[in-house]
Short mmCIF file of C-alpha atoms and ligand atoms in Angstrom, two decimals:
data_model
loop_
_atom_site.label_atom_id
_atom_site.label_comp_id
_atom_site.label_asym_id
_atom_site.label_seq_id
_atom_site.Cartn_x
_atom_site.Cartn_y
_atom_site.Cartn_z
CA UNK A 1 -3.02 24.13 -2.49
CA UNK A 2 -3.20 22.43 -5.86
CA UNK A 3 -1.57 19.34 -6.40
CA UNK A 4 -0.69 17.95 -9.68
CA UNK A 5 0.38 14.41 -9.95
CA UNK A 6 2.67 13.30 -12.48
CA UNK A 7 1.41 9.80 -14.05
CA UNK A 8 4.86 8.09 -15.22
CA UNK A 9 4.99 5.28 -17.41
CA UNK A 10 6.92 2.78 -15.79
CA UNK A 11 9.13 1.72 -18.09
CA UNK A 12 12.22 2.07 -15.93
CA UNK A 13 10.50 1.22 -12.27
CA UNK A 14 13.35 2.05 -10.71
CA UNK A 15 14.06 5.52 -11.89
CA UNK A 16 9.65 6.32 -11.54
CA UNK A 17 9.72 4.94 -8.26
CA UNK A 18 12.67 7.55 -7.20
CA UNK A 19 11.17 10.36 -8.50
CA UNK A 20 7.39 9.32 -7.06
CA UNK A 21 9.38 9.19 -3.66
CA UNK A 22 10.89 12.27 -4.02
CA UNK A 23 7.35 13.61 -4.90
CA UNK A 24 5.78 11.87 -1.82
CA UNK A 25 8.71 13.10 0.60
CA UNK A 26 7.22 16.96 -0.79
CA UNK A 27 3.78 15.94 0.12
CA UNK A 28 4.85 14.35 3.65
CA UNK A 29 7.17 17.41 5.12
CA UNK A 30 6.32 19.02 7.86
CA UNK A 31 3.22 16.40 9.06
CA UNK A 32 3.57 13.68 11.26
CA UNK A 33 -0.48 12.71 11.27
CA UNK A 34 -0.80 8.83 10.40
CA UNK A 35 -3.82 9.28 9.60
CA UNK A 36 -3.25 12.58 7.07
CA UNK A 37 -0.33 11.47 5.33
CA UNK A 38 -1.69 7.82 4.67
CA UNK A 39 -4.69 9.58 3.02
CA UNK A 40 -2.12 11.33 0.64
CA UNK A 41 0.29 8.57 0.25
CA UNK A 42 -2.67 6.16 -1.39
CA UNK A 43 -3.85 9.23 -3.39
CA UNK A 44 -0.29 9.83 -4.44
CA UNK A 45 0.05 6.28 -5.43
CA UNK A 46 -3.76 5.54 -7.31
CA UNK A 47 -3.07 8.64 -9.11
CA UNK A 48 0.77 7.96 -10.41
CA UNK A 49 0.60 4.22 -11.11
CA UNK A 50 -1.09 2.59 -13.99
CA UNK A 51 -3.09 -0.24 -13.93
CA UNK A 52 -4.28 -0.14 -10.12
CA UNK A 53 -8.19 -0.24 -9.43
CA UNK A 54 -7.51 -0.04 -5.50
CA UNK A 55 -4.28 1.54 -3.40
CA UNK A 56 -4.71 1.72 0.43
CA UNK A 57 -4.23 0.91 4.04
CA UNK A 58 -5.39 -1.60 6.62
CA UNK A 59 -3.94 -0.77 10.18
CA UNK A 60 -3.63 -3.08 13.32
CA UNK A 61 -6.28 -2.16 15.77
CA UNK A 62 -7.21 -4.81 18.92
CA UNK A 63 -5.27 -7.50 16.71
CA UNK A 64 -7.55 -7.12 13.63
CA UNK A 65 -6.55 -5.44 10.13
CA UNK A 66 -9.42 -2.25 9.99
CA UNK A 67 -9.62 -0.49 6.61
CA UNK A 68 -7.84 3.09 6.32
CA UNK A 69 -7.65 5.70 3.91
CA UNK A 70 -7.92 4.41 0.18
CA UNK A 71 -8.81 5.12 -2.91
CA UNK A 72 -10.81 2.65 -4.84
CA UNK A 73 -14.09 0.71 -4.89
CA UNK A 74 -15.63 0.79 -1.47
CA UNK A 75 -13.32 -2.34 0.41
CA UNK A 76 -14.40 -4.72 3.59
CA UNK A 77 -13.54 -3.31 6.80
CA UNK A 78 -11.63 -5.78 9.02
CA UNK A 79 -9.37 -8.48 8.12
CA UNK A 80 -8.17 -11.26 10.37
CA UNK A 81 -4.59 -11.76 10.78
CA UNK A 82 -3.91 -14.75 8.58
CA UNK A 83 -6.68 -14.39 6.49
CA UNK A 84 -6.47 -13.32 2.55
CA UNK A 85 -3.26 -11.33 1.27
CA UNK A 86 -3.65 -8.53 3.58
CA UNK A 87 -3.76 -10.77 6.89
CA UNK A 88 -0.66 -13.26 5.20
CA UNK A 89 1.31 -10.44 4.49
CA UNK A 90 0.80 -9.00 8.36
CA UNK A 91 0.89 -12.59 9.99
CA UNK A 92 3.93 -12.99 7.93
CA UNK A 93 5.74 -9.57 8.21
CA UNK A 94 6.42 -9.93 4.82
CA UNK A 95 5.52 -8.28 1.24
CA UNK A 96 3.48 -10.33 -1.07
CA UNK A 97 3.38 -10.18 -4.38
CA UNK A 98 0.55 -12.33 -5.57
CA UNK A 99 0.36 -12.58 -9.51
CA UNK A 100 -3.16 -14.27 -9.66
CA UNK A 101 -5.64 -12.90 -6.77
CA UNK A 102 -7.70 -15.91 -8.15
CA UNK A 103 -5.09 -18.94 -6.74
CA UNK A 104 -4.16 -17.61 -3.62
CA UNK A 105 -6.04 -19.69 -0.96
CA UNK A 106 -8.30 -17.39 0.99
CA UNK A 107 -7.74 -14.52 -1.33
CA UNK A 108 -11.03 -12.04 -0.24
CA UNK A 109 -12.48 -10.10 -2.91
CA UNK A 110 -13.27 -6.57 -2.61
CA UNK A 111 -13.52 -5.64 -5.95
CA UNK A 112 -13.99 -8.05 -8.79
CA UNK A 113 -12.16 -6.48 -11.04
CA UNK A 114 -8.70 -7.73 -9.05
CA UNK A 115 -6.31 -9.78 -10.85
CA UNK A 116 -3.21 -9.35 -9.45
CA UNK A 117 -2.38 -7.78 -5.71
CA UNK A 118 1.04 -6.57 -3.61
CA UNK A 119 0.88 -6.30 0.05
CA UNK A 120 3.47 -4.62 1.96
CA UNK A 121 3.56 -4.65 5.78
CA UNK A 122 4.07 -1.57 7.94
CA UNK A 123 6.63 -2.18 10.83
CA UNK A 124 8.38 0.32 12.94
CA UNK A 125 10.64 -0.25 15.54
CA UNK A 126 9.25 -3.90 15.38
CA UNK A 127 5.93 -3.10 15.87
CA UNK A 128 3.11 -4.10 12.96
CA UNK A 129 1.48 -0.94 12.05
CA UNK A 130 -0.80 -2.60 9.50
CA UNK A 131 -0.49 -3.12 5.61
CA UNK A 132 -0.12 -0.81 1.95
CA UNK A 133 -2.41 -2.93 0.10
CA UNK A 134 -2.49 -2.49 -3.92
CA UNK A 135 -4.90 -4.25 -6.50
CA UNK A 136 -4.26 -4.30 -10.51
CA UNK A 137 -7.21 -5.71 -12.63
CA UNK A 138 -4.29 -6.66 -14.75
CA UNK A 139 -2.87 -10.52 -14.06
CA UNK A 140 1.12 -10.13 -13.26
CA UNK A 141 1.20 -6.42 -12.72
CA UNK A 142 3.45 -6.22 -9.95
CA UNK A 143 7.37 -7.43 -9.93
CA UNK A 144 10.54 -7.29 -7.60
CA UNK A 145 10.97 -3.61 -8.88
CA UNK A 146 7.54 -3.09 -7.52
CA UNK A 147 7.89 -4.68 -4.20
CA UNK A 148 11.37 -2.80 -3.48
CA UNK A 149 9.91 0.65 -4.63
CA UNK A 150 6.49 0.03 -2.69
CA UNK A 151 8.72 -0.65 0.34
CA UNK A 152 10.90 2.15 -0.20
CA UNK A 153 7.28 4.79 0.02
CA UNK A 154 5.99 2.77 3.08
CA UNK A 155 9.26 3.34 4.63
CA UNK A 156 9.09 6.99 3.59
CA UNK A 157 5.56 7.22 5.54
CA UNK A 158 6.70 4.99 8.41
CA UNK A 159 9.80 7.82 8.66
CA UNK A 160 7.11 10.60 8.08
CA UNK A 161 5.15 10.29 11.86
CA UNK A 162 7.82 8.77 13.42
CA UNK A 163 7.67 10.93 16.39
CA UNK A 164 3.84 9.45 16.72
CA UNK A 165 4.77 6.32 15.72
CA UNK A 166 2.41 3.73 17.72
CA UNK A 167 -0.46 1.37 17.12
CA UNK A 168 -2.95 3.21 15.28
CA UNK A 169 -5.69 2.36 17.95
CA UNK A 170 -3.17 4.52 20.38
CA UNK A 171 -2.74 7.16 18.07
N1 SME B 1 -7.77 -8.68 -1.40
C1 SME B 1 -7.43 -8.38 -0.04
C2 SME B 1 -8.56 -7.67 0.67
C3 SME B 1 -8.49 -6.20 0.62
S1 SME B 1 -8.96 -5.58 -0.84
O1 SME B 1 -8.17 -6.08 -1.94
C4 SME B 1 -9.01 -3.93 -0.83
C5 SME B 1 -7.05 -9.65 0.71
O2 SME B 1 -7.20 -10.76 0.19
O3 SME B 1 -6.60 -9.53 1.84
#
């Protein structure tokens, strides 16, 4: 299977991120694998956004954030809940949209190049899955339109393996 992704511009966020969900719903059918259809959602979205230097996931395992599939700069593996933007964000339940990495308290640093970083928590049926974490080198790259179309493709993978939904360290 070849796979072309389609880099949009981003002018109009809401209309891109529509048509990159549509494109990720393609990708997703017919596999419920956590595991397989993270790896393709953070391909998916380091491939069609501009800007990004790191797109990936951190799931809950034995109450610690672990590193999943990415694309990127190597990252660090496990995060405390509580601790930097991904661990907020989780502790929290809440996205967070953080438009200087460099004055949130705590922030860790994976990659240097990181300016600006959006965090959206995975929750299903009330349970924390883990995080979508995002870096931009660019200061002030994410907005609202960002944080609802972010949420709208981690809902889209959360609805993918819902039939395996479950901690990841029980999946
Ligand atoms: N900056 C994140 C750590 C993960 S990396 O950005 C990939 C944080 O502060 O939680």
């Amino acid at each position: 299977m070849s796979y072309a992704v389609t880099r949009y511009d981003f002018r109009d966020k809401p209309r891109d991120y529509a048509r990159l969900r549509d494109e990720l719903a393609s990708l997703l059918a017919g596999e419920r694998d956590l595991i397989a259809n993270a790896a393709n959602t953070a391909a998916l979205i380091f491939a069609a956004l501009p800007d990004v230097n790191w797109a990936g996931f951190y799931f809950l395992k034995h109450d610690e954030l672990v590193v999943g599939p990415f694309q990127g700069k190597p990252a660090c593996v496990r995060i405390a809940l509580g601790r930097g933007v991904c661990g907020t964000a989780a502790a929290q339940r809440r996205t967070l949209l953080v438009p200087d990495v460099h004055r949130f308290p705590g922030h860790i640093a994976c990659d240097a190049a990181s300016r600006s970083e959006i965090v959206v928590p995975l929750i299903a049926g009330g349970t924390l899955l883990g995080v979508l974490d995002i870096d931009s080198p660019r200061p002030a790259r994410f907005d609202e339109a960002d944080v609802r179309g972010l949420e709208s493709l981690a809902e889209l993978l959360l609805l993918s393996v819902r039939e395996s939904c479950g901690r990841a360290d029980r999946a």
